[in-house]
PDB file of C-alpha atoms in Angstrom:
ATOM      1  CA  THR T   1      89.146 190.254 190.065  1.00 97.00           C
ATOM      2  CA  ILE T   2      89.160 193.900 189.182  1.00 98.00           C
ATOM      3  CA  GLY T   3      85.759 195.462 188.464  1.00 98.00           C
ATOM      4  CA  MET T   4      85.862 199.052 187.265  1.00 98.00           C
ATOM      5  CA  ILE T   5      83.286 201.804 186.737  1.00 98.00           C
ATOM      6  CA  VAL T   6      84.073 205.041 184.873  1.00 98.00           C
ATOM      7  CA  ILE T   7      81.692 207.990 184.509  1.00 98.00           C
ATOM      8  CA  HIS T   8      82.854 210.818 182.231  1.00 97.00           C
ATOM      9  CA  LYS T   9      82.052 214.438 183.095  1.00 95.00           C
ATOM     10  CA  THR T  10      79.574 214.331 180.192  1.00 96.00           C
ATOM     11  CA  GLY T  11      77.712 211.559 182.048  1.00 96.00           C
ATOM     12  CA  HIS T  12      78.808 208.785 179.666  1.00 98.00           C
ATOM     13  CA  THR T  13      79.437 205.553 181.550  1.00 98.00           C
ATOM     14  CA  ALA T  14      81.467 202.398 181.024  1.00 98.00           C
ATOM     15  CA  ALA T  15      82.241 199.383 183.175  1.00 99.00           C
ATOM     16  CA  GLY T  16      84.429 196.319 182.916  1.00 98.00           C
ATOM     17  CA  THR T  17      86.118 193.418 184.658  1.00 98.00           C
ATOM     18  CA  SER T  18      89.194 191.243 184.341  1.00 98.00           C
ATOM     19  CA  THR T  19      90.043 188.119 186.316  1.00 98.00           C
ATOM     20  CA  ASN T  20      91.857 184.798 186.252  1.00 98.00           C
ATOM     21  CA  GLY T  21      88.872 183.228 188.004  1.00 97.00           C
ATOM     22  CA  LEU T  22      88.751 180.590 190.713  1.00 96.00           C
ATOM     23  CA  LYS T  23      91.823 178.678 191.868  1.00 97.00           C
ATOM     24  CA  PHE T  24      91.729 174.965 190.935  1.00 98.00           C
ATOM     25  CA  LYS T  25      88.542 175.396 188.942  1.00 98.00           C
ATOM     26  CA  ILE T  26      87.281 172.564 186.761  1.00 98.00           C
ATOM     27  CA  PRO T  27      88.699 173.287 183.288  1.00 98.00           C
ATOM     28  CA  GLY T  28      86.204 175.205 181.167  1.00 97.00           C
ATOM     29  CA  ARG T  29      84.610 176.945 184.145  1.00 98.00           C
ATOM     30  CA  VAL T  30      83.710 180.596 183.448  1.00 98.00           C
ATOM     31  CA  GLY T  31      82.793 182.836 186.395  1.00 97.00           C
ATOM     32  CA  ASP T  32      80.539 185.868 186.760  1.00 98.00           C
ATOM     33  CA  SER T  33      83.082 188.428 185.621  1.00 98.00           C
ATOM     34  CA  PRO T  34      82.562 188.280 181.829  1.00 98.00           C
ATOM     35  CA  VAL T  35      78.768 188.010 182.103  1.00 98.00           C
ATOM     36  CA  PRO T  36      77.112 191.370 181.332  1.00 98.00           C
ATOM     37  CA  GLY T  37      74.807 192.270 184.243  1.00 98.00           C
ATOM     38  CA  SER T  38      76.767 190.078 186.622  1.00 98.00           C
ATOM     39  CA  GLY T  39      80.469 191.085 186.605  1.00 98.00           C
ATOM     40  CA  ALA T  40      79.596 194.613 185.512  1.00 98.00           C
ATOM     41  CA  TYR T  41      76.829 196.697 183.928  1.00 99.00           C
ATOM     42  CA  ALA T  42      76.626 200.290 182.677  1.00 98.00           C
ATOM     43  CA  ASP T  43      73.697 202.393 181.421  1.00 98.00           C
ATOM     44  CA  ASP T  44      74.014 206.176 180.914  1.00 98.00           C
ATOM     45  CA  THR T  45      70.359 206.590 181.900  1.00 98.00           C
ATOM     46  CA  ALA T  46      70.757 204.991 185.335  1.00 98.00           C
ATOM     47  CA  GLY T  47      74.334 204.295 186.446  1.00 98.00           C
ATOM     48  CA  ALA T  48      76.855 201.473 186.618  1.00 98.00           C
ATOM     49  CA  ALA T  49      77.846 198.644 188.943  1.00 98.00           C
ATOM     50  CA  ALA T  50      80.500 195.940 189.276  1.00 98.00           C
ATOM     51  CA  ALA T  51      80.791 192.846 191.452  1.00 98.00           C
ATOM     52  CA  THR T  52      83.486 190.521 192.812  1.00 98.00           C
ATOM     53  CA  GLY T  53      83.413 187.321 194.855  1.00 97.00           C
ATOM     54  CA  ASP T  54      82.200 183.740 194.466  1.00 96.00           C
ATOM     55  CA  GLY T  55      81.283 183.951 190.829  1.00 97.00           C
ATOM     56  CA  ASP T  56      79.413 180.635 190.699  1.00 97.00           C
ATOM     57  CA  THR T  57      76.881 182.085 193.160  1.00 97.00           C
ATOM     58  CA  LEU T  58      76.943 185.751 192.092  1.00 97.00           C
ATOM     59  CA  MET T  59      76.191 185.091 188.433  1.00 97.00           C
ATOM     60  CA  ARG T  60      72.837 183.520 189.258  1.00 98.00           C
ATOM     61  CA  PHE T  61      71.572 186.845 190.654  1.00 98.00           C
ATOM     62  CA  LEU T  62      72.912 189.327 188.064  1.00 98.00           C
ATOM     63  CA  PRO T  63      74.012 191.702 190.859  1.00 98.00           C
ATOM     64  CA  SER T  64      75.303 194.510 188.638  1.00 98.00           C
ATOM     65  CA  TYR T  65      72.155 194.656 186.511  1.00 98.00           C
ATOM     66  CA  GLN T  66      69.932 194.559 189.599  1.00 98.00           C
ATOM     67  CA  ALA T  67      71.885 197.358 191.302  1.00 98.00           C
ATOM     68  CA  VAL T  68      71.574 199.588 188.213  1.00 98.00           C
ATOM     69  CA  GLU T  69      67.841 198.926 188.061  1.00 98.00           C
ATOM     70  CA  TYR T  70      67.495 199.988 191.708  1.00 98.00           C
ATOM     71  CA  MET T  71      69.405 203.194 190.922  1.00 98.00           C
ATOM     72  CA  ARG T  72      67.185 203.761 187.883  1.00 98.00           C
ATOM     73  CA  ARG T  73      64.317 204.029 190.385  1.00 98.00           C
ATOM     74  CA  GLY T  74      66.207 206.640 192.345  1.00 98.00           C
ATOM     75  CA  VAL T  75      67.633 204.367 195.052  1.00 98.00           C
ATOM     76  CA  ASP T  76      70.857 205.712 196.601  1.00 98.00           C
ATOM     77  CA  PRO T  77      73.938 203.788 195.343  1.00 98.00           C
ATOM     78  CA  THR T  78      74.871 202.445 198.788  1.00 98.00           C
ATOM     79  CA  ILE T  79      71.312 201.220 199.379  1.00 98.00           C
ATOM     80  CA  ALA T  80      71.179 199.725 195.869  1.00 98.00           C
ATOM     81  CA  CYS T  81      74.336 197.723 196.598  1.00 98.00           C
ATOM     82  CA  GLN T  82      73.023 196.639 200.002  1.00 98.00           C
ATOM     83  CA  LYS T  83      69.707 195.495 198.534  1.00 98.00           C
ATOM     84  CA  VAL T  84      71.559 193.306 196.057  1.00 98.00           C
ATOM     85  CA  ILE T  85      73.735 191.741 198.765  1.00 98.00           C
ATOM     86  CA  SER T  86      70.642 191.119 200.928  1.00 98.00           C
ATOM     87  CA  ARG T  87      68.856 189.454 198.030  1.00 98.00           C
ATOM     88  CA  ILE T  88      71.666 186.898 197.627  1.00 98.00           C
ATOM     89  CA  GLN T  89      72.117 186.499 201.396  1.00 97.00           C
ATOM     90  CA  LYS T  90      68.598 185.069 201.665  1.00 98.00           C
ATOM     91  CA  TYR T  91      69.607 182.051 199.571  1.00 98.00           C
ATOM     92  CA  PHE T  92      73.320 181.784 200.295  1.00 97.00           C
ATOM     93  CA  PRO T  93      74.035 183.422 203.687  1.00 97.00           C
ATOM     94  CA  LYS T  94      77.717 182.438 203.555  1.00 96.00           C
ATOM     95  CA  PHE T  95      78.510 183.562 200.027  1.00 97.00           C
ATOM     96  CA  PHE T  96      81.582 185.724 199.448  1.00 97.00           C
ATOM     97  CA  GLY T  97      80.752 188.818 197.486  1.00 98.00           C
ATOM     98  CA  ALA T  98      80.916 192.604 197.150  1.00 98.00           C
ATOM     99  CA  VAL T  99      79.289 195.129 194.810  1.00 98.00           C
ATOM    100  CA  LEU T 100      80.251 198.679 193.732  1.00 98.00           C
ATOM    101  CA  CYS T 101      77.523 201.103 192.603  1.00 98.00           C
ATOM    102  CA  ALA T 102      77.563 204.584 191.037  1.00 98.00           C
ATOM    103  CA  ASN T 103      74.707 206.672 189.672  1.00 98.00           C
ATOM    104  CA  VAL T 104      74.933 209.131 186.792  1.00 96.00           C
ATOM    105  CA  THR T 105      75.338 212.134 189.076  1.00 95.00           C
ATOM    106  CA  GLY T 106      78.592 210.698 190.453  1.00 96.00           C
ATOM    107  CA  ASN T 107      77.294 209.439 193.789  1.00 97.00           C
ATOM    108  CA  TYR T 108      78.723 206.047 194.638  1.00 97.00           C
ATOM    109  CA  GLY T 109      78.570 203.308 197.246  1.00 98.00           C
ATOM    110  CA  ALA T 110      79.506 199.714 197.969  1.00 98.00           C
ATOM    111  CA  ALA T 111      78.307 196.729 199.982  1.00 98.00           C
ATOM    112  CA  CYS T 112      79.572 193.270 200.880  1.00 98.00           C
ATOM    113  CA  ASN T 113      78.372 190.115 202.617  1.00 98.00           C
ATOM    114  CA  LYS T 114      79.759 189.799 206.136  1.00 98.00           C
ATOM    115  CA  LEU T 115      81.742 186.625 206.878  1.00 97.00           C
ATOM    116  CA  PRO T 116      84.031 185.781 209.803  1.00 97.00           C
ATOM    117  CA  THR T 117      86.991 186.280 207.467  1.00 96.00           C
ATOM    118  CA  PHE T 118      85.518 189.200 205.489  1.00 97.00           C
ATOM    119  CA  THR T 119      84.132 192.137 207.487  1.00 98.00           C
ATOM    120  CA  GLN T 120      85.227 195.084 205.352  1.00 98.00           C
ATOM    121  CA  PHE T 121      85.489 195.651 201.594  1.00 98.00           C
ATOM    122  CA  SER T 122      88.020 198.132 200.287  1.00 98.00           C
ATOM    123  CA  PHE T 123      87.789 199.857 196.926  1.00 98.00           C
ATOM    124  CA  MET T 124      89.433 202.744 195.059  1.00 98.00           C
ATOM    125  CA  VAL T 125      87.851 206.099 194.210  1.00 98.00           C
ATOM    126  CA  TYR T 126      89.128 208.935 192.056  1.00 98.00           C
ATOM    127  CA  ASN T 127      86.925 211.963 191.281  1.00 97.00           C
ATOM    128  CA  SER T 128      87.384 215.686 190.807  1.00 94.00           C
ATOM    129  CA  LEU T 129      87.303 216.333 194.578  1.00 94.00           C
ATOM    130  CA  LYS T 130      90.418 214.212 195.081  1.00 94.00           C
ATOM    131  CA  ASN T 131      93.913 214.873 193.862  1.00 93.00           C
ATOM    132  CA  GLN T 132      94.884 211.212 193.915  1.00 96.00           C
ATOM    133  CA  PRO T 133      93.325 207.758 193.969  1.00 98.00           C
ATOM    134  CA  THR T 134      91.801 207.197 197.418  1.00 98.00           C
ATOM    135  CA  GLU T 135      91.091 203.896 199.142  1.00 98.00           C
ATOM    136  CA  GLU T 136      87.748 203.668 200.920  1.00 98.00           C
ATOM    137  CA  LYS T 137      86.278 200.829 202.983  1.00 98.00           C
ATOM    138  CA  VAL T 138      82.768 199.744 203.815  1.00 98.00           C
ATOM    139  CA  ASP T 139      81.685 197.488 206.677  1.00 98.00           C
ATOM    140  CA  CYS T 140      80.013 194.357 205.397  1.00 98.00           C
ATOM    141  CA  ILE T 141      76.347 193.669 206.176  1.00 98.00           C
TER     142      ILE T 141
ATOM    143  CA  PRO J   1      75.225 215.233 193.017  1.00 59.00           C
ATOM    144  CA  GLY J   2      78.712 213.792 193.300  1.00 69.00           C
ATOM    145  CA  PRO J   3      81.567 215.322 191.289  1.00 88.00           C
ATOM    146  CA  LEU J   4      82.280 213.894 187.844  1.00 95.00           C
ATOM    147  CA  PRO J   5      84.332 212.425 186.341  1.00 97.00           C
ATOM    148  CA  LEU J   6      84.463 209.367 188.565  1.00 98.00           C
ATOM    149  CA  VAL J   7      86.611 206.223 188.570  1.00 98.00           C
ATOM    150  CA  LEU J   8      85.753 203.370 190.937  1.00 98.00           C
ATOM    151  CA  ASN J   9      87.312 199.923 191.158  1.00 98.00           C
ATOM    152  CA  THR J  10      87.116 196.907 193.412  1.00 98.00           C
ATOM    153  CA  TRP J  11      89.962 196.229 195.865  1.00 98.00           C
ATOM    154  CA  PRO J  12      92.862 198.613 196.592  1.00 98.00           C
ATOM    155  CA  PHE J  13      94.350 198.327 193.099  1.00 98.00           C
ATOM    156  CA  ARG J  14      95.626 201.901 193.111  1.00 98.00           C
ATOM    157  CA  ASN J  15      97.665 201.782 189.909  1.00 98.00           C
ATOM    158  CA  ALA J  16      94.589 200.701 187.967  1.00 98.00           C
ATOM    159  CA  THR J  17      92.600 203.661 189.301  1.00 98.00           C
ATOM    160  CA  GLU J  18      95.419 206.028 188.438  1.00 98.00           C
ATOM    161  CA  ALA J  19      95.744 204.670 184.908  1.00 98.00           C
ATOM    162  CA  ALA J  20      92.022 204.996 184.226  1.00 98.00           C
ATOM    163  CA  TRP J  21      91.967 208.554 185.553  1.00 98.00           C
ATOM    164  CA  ARG J  22      94.991 209.515 183.446  1.00 98.00           C
ATOM    165  CA  THR J  23      93.315 208.102 180.358  1.00 98.00           C
ATOM    166  CA  LEU J  24      90.223 210.241 180.990  1.00 97.00           C
ATOM    167  CA  ALA J  25      92.375 213.296 181.702  1.00 96.00           C
ATOM    168  CA  SER J  26      94.160 212.902 178.392  1.00 97.00           C
ATOM    169  CA  GLY J  27      90.893 212.870 176.470  1.00 97.00           C
ATOM    170  CA  GLY J  28      90.159 209.150 176.448  1.00 98.00           C
ATOM    171  CA  SER J  29      86.632 207.799 176.505  1.00 98.00           C
ATOM    172  CA  PRO J  30      85.136 205.928 179.480  1.00 98.00           C
ATOM    173  CA  LEU J  31      85.723 202.690 177.536  1.00 98.00           C
ATOM    174  CA  ASP J  32      89.394 203.632 177.031  1.00 98.00           C
ATOM    175  CA  ALA J  33      89.670 204.344 180.757  1.00 98.00           C
ATOM    176  CA  VAL J  34      88.144 201.003 181.804  1.00 98.00           C
ATOM    177  CA  GLU J  35      90.373 199.164 179.341  1.00 98.00           C
ATOM    178  CA  SER J  36      93.557 200.901 180.453  1.00 98.00           C
ATOM    179  CA  GLY J  37      92.751 200.504 184.157  1.00 98.00           C
ATOM    180  CA  CYS J  38      91.981 196.797 183.921  1.00 98.00           C
ATOM    181  CA  ALA J  39      95.014 196.215 181.673  1.00 98.00           C
ATOM    182  CA  VAL J  40      97.275 197.592 184.422  1.00 98.00           C
ATOM    183  CA  CYS J  41      95.984 194.890 186.754  1.00 98.00           C
ATOM    184  CA  GLU J  42      96.489 192.219 184.098  1.00 98.00           C
ATOM    185  CA  ARG J  43     100.108 193.277 183.693  1.00 98.00           C
ATOM    186  CA  GLU J  44     100.699 193.647 187.450  1.00 98.00           C
ATOM    187  CA  GLN J  45      98.812 190.432 188.302  1.00 98.00           C
ATOM    188  CA  CYS J  46      96.820 192.349 190.970  1.00 97.00           C
ATOM    189  CA  ASP J  47      96.789 190.192 194.161  1.00 96.00           C
ATOM    190  CA  GLY J  48      97.092 187.110 191.995  1.00 97.00           C
ATOM    191  CA  THR J  49      93.422 187.155 190.965  1.00 97.00           C
ATOM    192  CA  VAL J  50      93.940 189.152 187.745  1.00 98.00           C
ATOM    193  CA  GLY J  51      96.056 188.295 184.731  1.00 98.00           C
ATOM    194  CA  PHE J  52      98.581 185.590 183.920  1.00 98.00           C
ATOM    195  CA  GLY J  53     100.255 183.325 186.468  1.00 98.00           C
ATOM    196  CA  GLY J  54      97.304 183.005 188.873  1.00 97.00           C
ATOM    197  CA  SER J  55      94.413 180.691 189.776  1.00 97.00           C
ATOM    198  CA  PRO J  56      95.503 177.591 187.841  1.00 98.00           C
ATOM    199  CA  ASP J  57      92.696 175.192 186.961  1.00 98.00           C
ATOM    200  CA  GLU J  58      92.802 171.455 187.733  1.00 98.00           C
ATOM    201  CA  PHE J  59      95.171 170.914 184.816  1.00 98.00           C
ATOM    202  CA  GLY J  60      97.424 173.755 186.000  1.00 98.00           C
ATOM    203  CA  GLU J  61      96.395 176.178 183.229  1.00 98.00           C
ATOM    204  CA  THR J  62      95.506 179.825 183.855  1.00 98.00           C
ATOM    205  CA  THR J  63      92.499 181.013 181.836  1.00 98.00           C
ATOM    206  CA  LEU J  64      91.104 184.551 181.852  1.00 98.00           C
ATOM    207  CA  ASP J  65      87.642 186.146 181.902  1.00 98.00           C
ATOM    208  CA  ALA J  66      86.924 189.801 181.076  1.00 98.00           C
ATOM    209  CA  MET J  67      84.168 192.096 179.859  1.00 98.00           C
ATOM    210  CA  ILE J  68      83.752 195.745 178.906  1.00 99.00           C
ATOM    211  CA  MET J  69      80.435 197.581 178.530  1.00 98.00           C
ATOM    212  CA  ASP J  70      79.562 200.943 176.955  1.00 98.00           C
ATOM    213  CA  GLY J  71      76.728 202.539 178.921  1.00 98.00           C
ATOM    214  CA  THR J  72      75.848 204.858 176.032  1.00 98.00           C
ATOM    215  CA  THR J  73      75.326 202.252 173.318  1.00 98.00           C
ATOM    216  CA  MET J  74      74.738 199.269 175.658  1.00 98.00           C
ATOM    217  CA  ASP J  75      77.378 197.500 173.583  1.00 98.00           C
ATOM    218  CA  VAL J  76      79.429 194.756 175.288  1.00 98.00           C
ATOM    219  CA  GLY J  77      82.532 192.741 174.496  1.00 98.00           C
ATOM    220  CA  ALA J  78      83.549 189.789 176.665  1.00 98.00           C
ATOM    221  CA  VAL J  79      85.812 186.744 176.740  1.00 98.00           C
ATOM    222  CA  GLY J  80      85.361 183.642 178.896  1.00 98.00           C
ATOM    223  CA  ALA J  81      87.987 180.985 179.663  1.00 98.00           C
ATOM    224  CA  LEU J  82      90.390 182.761 177.311  1.00 98.00           C
ATOM    225  CA  ARG J  83      93.518 180.657 176.882  1.00 98.00           C
ATOM    226  CA  ARG J  84      97.104 181.738 176.176  1.00 98.00           C
ATOM    227  CA  VAL J  85      96.499 185.485 175.693  1.00 98.00           C
ATOM    228  CA  LYS J  86      97.460 187.884 178.495  1.00 98.00           C
ATOM    229  CA  ASN J  87      95.475 191.023 177.679  1.00 98.00           C
ATOM    230  CA  ALA J  88      91.955 189.709 178.240  1.00 98.00           C
ATOM    231  CA  ILE J  89      90.306 193.145 178.557  1.00 98.00           C
ATOM    232  CA  GLY J  90      92.003 194.160 175.295  1.00 98.00           C
ATOM    233  CA  VAL J  91      90.490 191.137 173.539  1.00 98.00           C
ATOM    234  CA  ALA J  92      87.088 191.944 175.078  1.00 98.00           C
ATOM    235  CA  ARG J  93      87.356 195.459 173.623  1.00 98.00           C
ATOM    236  CA  LYS J  94      88.035 193.959 170.183  1.00 98.00           C
ATOM    237  CA  VAL J  95      84.960 191.731 170.523  1.00 98.00           C
ATOM    238  CA  LEU J  96      82.952 194.891 171.228  1.00 98.00           C
ATOM    239  CA  GLU J  97      84.428 196.884 168.364  1.00 98.00           C
ATOM    240  CA  TYR J  98      84.915 194.323 165.611  1.00 98.00           C
ATOM    241  CA  THR J  99      82.045 191.889 166.071  1.00 98.00           C
ATOM    242  CA  THR J 100      78.336 192.043 166.744  1.00 98.00           C
ATOM    243  CA  HIS J 101      78.772 189.245 169.277  1.00 98.00           C
ATOM    244  CA  THR J 102      78.909 189.806 173.022  1.00 98.00           C
ATOM    245  CA  LEU J 103      80.918 186.895 174.447  1.00 98.00           C
ATOM    246  CA  LEU J 104      83.571 184.626 172.888  1.00 98.00           C
ATOM    247  CA  ALA J 105      84.954 181.672 174.862  1.00 98.00           C
ATOM    248  CA  GLY J 106      87.818 179.214 175.085  1.00 97.00           C
ATOM    249  CA  GLU J 107      90.237 178.115 172.385  1.00 97.00           C
ATOM    250  CA  SER J 108      88.256 179.817 169.622  1.00 98.00           C
ATOM    251  CA  ALA J 109      88.433 183.118 171.490  1.00 98.00           C
ATOM    252  CA  THR J 110      92.214 182.662 171.368  1.00 98.00           C
ATOM    253  CA  LYS J 111      92.038 182.258 167.572  1.00 98.00           C
ATOM    254  CA  PHE J 112      89.967 185.481 167.384  1.00 98.00           C
ATOM    255  CA  ALA J 113      92.552 187.253 169.544  1.00 98.00           C
ATOM    256  CA  GLU J 114      95.394 186.093 167.286  1.00 98.00           C
ATOM    257  CA  SER J 115      93.473 187.414 164.257  1.00 98.00           C
ATOM    258  CA  MET J 116      93.344 190.770 166.084  1.00 98.00           C
ATOM    259  CA  GLY J 117      97.110 190.738 166.572  1.00 98.00           C
ATOM    260  CA  PHE J 118      97.413 189.453 170.137  1.00 98.00           C
ATOM    261  CA  VAL J 119     100.320 187.160 171.036  1.00 98.00           C
ATOM    262  CA  ASN J 120      99.627 183.491 171.799  1.00 98.00           C
ATOM    263  CA  GLU J 121     101.782 182.666 174.860  1.00 98.00           C
ATOM    264  CA  ASP J 122     101.914 180.498 177.965  1.00 98.00           C
ATOM    265  CA  LEU J 123     100.082 182.079 180.914  1.00 98.00           C
ATOM    266  CA  SER J 124     101.738 179.848 183.517  1.00 98.00           C
ATOM    267  CA  THR J 125     104.526 181.007 185.806  1.00 98.00           C
ATOM    268  CA  ASN J 126     106.659 179.309 188.438  1.00 98.00           C
ATOM    269  CA  ALA J 127     104.182 180.646 190.994  1.00 97.00           C
ATOM    270  CA  SER J 128     101.123 179.126 189.303  1.00 98.00           C
ATOM    271  CA  ARG J 129     102.951 175.850 188.707  1.00 98.00           C
ATOM    272  CA  ALA J 130     103.932 175.729 192.398  1.00 98.00           C
ATOM    273  CA  LEU J 131     100.315 176.490 193.418  1.00 98.00           C
ATOM    274  CA  HIS J 132      99.125 173.604 191.265  1.00 98.00           C
ATOM    275  CA  SER J 133     101.749 171.149 192.534  1.00 98.00           C
ATOM    276  CA  ALA J 134     100.887 171.963 196.146  1.00 98.00           C
ATOM    277  CA  TRP J 135      97.197 171.424 195.360  1.00 98.00           C
ATOM    278  CA  LEU J 136      97.924 168.003 193.836  1.00 98.00           C
ATOM    279  CA  ALA J 137      99.976 167.129 196.922  1.00 98.00           C
ATOM    280  CA  ARG J 138      96.926 168.005 199.080  1.00 97.00           C
ATOM    281  CA  ASN J 139      94.835 165.365 197.292  1.00 98.00           C
ATOM    282  CA  CYS J 140      93.346 168.089 195.095  1.00 98.00           C
ATOM    283  CA  GLN J 141      91.676 169.947 197.978  1.00 97.00           C
ATOM    284  CA  PRO J 142      89.646 172.097 197.687  1.00 97.00           C
ATOM    285  CA  ASN J 143      87.784 171.228 194.495  1.00 97.00           C
ATOM    286  CA  TYR J 144      84.370 171.896 192.965  1.00 97.00           C
ATOM    287  CA  TRP J 145      83.086 168.351 192.438  1.00 98.00           C
ATOM    288  CA  ARG J 146      80.191 166.692 194.313  1.00 96.00           C
ATOM    289  CA  ASN J 147      78.088 163.508 194.143  1.00 96.00           C
ATOM    290  CA  VAL J 148      80.955 161.640 192.483  1.00 97.00           C
ATOM    291  CA  VAL J 149      83.229 158.644 193.128  1.00 97.00           C
ATOM    292  CA  PRO J 150      85.864 158.627 194.410  1.00 97.00           C
ATOM    293  CA  ASP J 151      84.841 160.988 197.205  1.00 97.00           C
ATOM    294  CA  ALA J 152      85.921 164.449 196.000  1.00 97.00           C
ATOM    295  CA  SER J 153      86.432 165.730 199.553  1.00 97.00           C
ATOM    296  CA  THR J 154      89.199 163.177 200.038  1.00 97.00           C
ATOM    297  CA  TYR J 155      90.658 162.170 196.692  1.00 97.00           C
ATOM    298  CA  CYS J 156      91.775 163.543 193.371  1.00 98.00           C
ATOM    299  CA  GLY J 157      89.907 162.583 190.225  1.00 96.00           C
ATOM    300  CA  PRO J 158      89.196 161.421 187.651  1.00 97.00           C
ATOM    301  CA  TYR J 159      85.668 161.255 188.996  1.00 97.00           C
ATOM    302  CA  LYS J 160      82.549 159.448 187.875  1.00 97.00           C
ATOM    303  CA  PRO J 161      78.943 160.142 188.842  1.00 97.00           C
ATOM    304  CA  LYS J 162      77.999 158.414 192.108  1.00 95.00           C
ATOM    305  CA  PRO J 163      75.714 155.416 191.379  1.00 89.00           C
ATOM    306  CA  PRO J 164      72.008 156.274 191.958  1.00 85.00           C
ATOM    307  CA  GLY J 165      70.619 155.472 195.387  1.00 76.00           C
ATOM    308  CA  VAL J 166      73.927 155.942 197.149  1.00 65.00           C
ATOM    309  CA  SER J 167      73.593 158.535 199.928  1.00 59.00           C
ATOM    310  CA  GLU J 168      73.998 162.139 198.802  1.00 55.00           C
ATOM    311  CA  GLN J 169      77.385 163.624 199.465  1.00 52.00           C
ATOM    312  CA  ASP J 170      77.325 166.948 201.237  1.00 50.00           C
ATOM    313  CA  GLY J 171      77.153 169.352 198.318  1.00 48.00           C
ATOM    314  CA  THR J 172      78.739 172.163 200.285  1.00 44.00           C
ATOM    315  CA  THR J 173      82.323 171.006 199.835  1.00 40.00           C
ATOM    316  CA  CYS J 174      83.165 174.461 198.658  1.00 41.00           C
ATOM    317  CA  LYS J 175      79.816 176.063 198.034  1.00 46.00           C
ATOM    318  CA  GLY J 176      78.778 178.780 200.470  1.00 43.00           C
ATOM    319  CA  THR J 177      81.513 177.908 202.900  1.00 44.00           C
ATOM    320  CA  GLY J 178      82.548 181.538 203.027  1.00 48.00           C
ATOM    321  CA  ASP J 179      85.817 180.614 201.423  1.00 53.00           C
ATOM    322  CA  THR J 180      87.267 184.047 200.749  1.00 55.00           C
ATOM    323  CA  HIS J 181      90.621 182.742 199.628  1.00 54.00           C
ATOM    324  CA  SER J 182      89.499 181.797 196.173  1.00 63.00           C
ATOM    325  CA  HIS J 183      87.123 184.037 194.333  1.00 77.00           C
ATOM    326  CA  ASP J 184      86.466 185.816 191.094  1.00 83.00           C
TER     327      ASP J 184
END
């Protein structure tokens, strides 16, 4: 799954996802990606977020919506992402998932749920401080 | 405050980031940038989890999910279990622009896509067919069934609900097992 967040210099935001879902899924199964507030969410007055991982679990917690609502209250993007991961961890400690967060001033962050086979989440950033797309990684919590 | 404009995307899909940035730089809107970035991954089949030829379902078919959201108008277009159309994010954008709906799904979403000029084509490839054949050869493991007969952790289907009163099957066949090899 690709989840993408774009914030224009005017502060206008957009977000989106595209995926071919889960391998060997039961036919008809739709994951979290196309669900607004789960796969991605954008609101010019607060920020934008996108998620990837075990969609059957993620979509029950609307991670992207929740992260944007944290940022609406002034929570730093990294903390907003971590709070969302922690919220899901309480119910499903072994879920596979990661969230990207960005607020309307261009600050951004990410978080992921730590598993034996998933300890870091890598994502791409491009902003006016960089002259090319840059890969960044976060340690999972 | 961080510097704007900003493009962020999950996983190291560099070409997608580049495409979105270029779209912004050439005067495109944030929606145009998201659409062009995600479309790159659909064409390039980013790590096999985006676009055609990946993640076959139990019947061996690849279906696609996508959404696009405008943070200014709070407008959304999305497709779920889209069949036989490659450019899922492009169809989602058409749902946003040409309907007042939010999410279209399945075979009917394909009919909508064709009415918008998208090509109806097979999304399978040799790679997805090989993935599916290997899965069948492994007695359909892993799968997402539980509380059924025959035992889904050992056999392929077709499955039927387990008769009441029979001991519960461990429902964590695939749930919460930290399986990072198959995800959305």
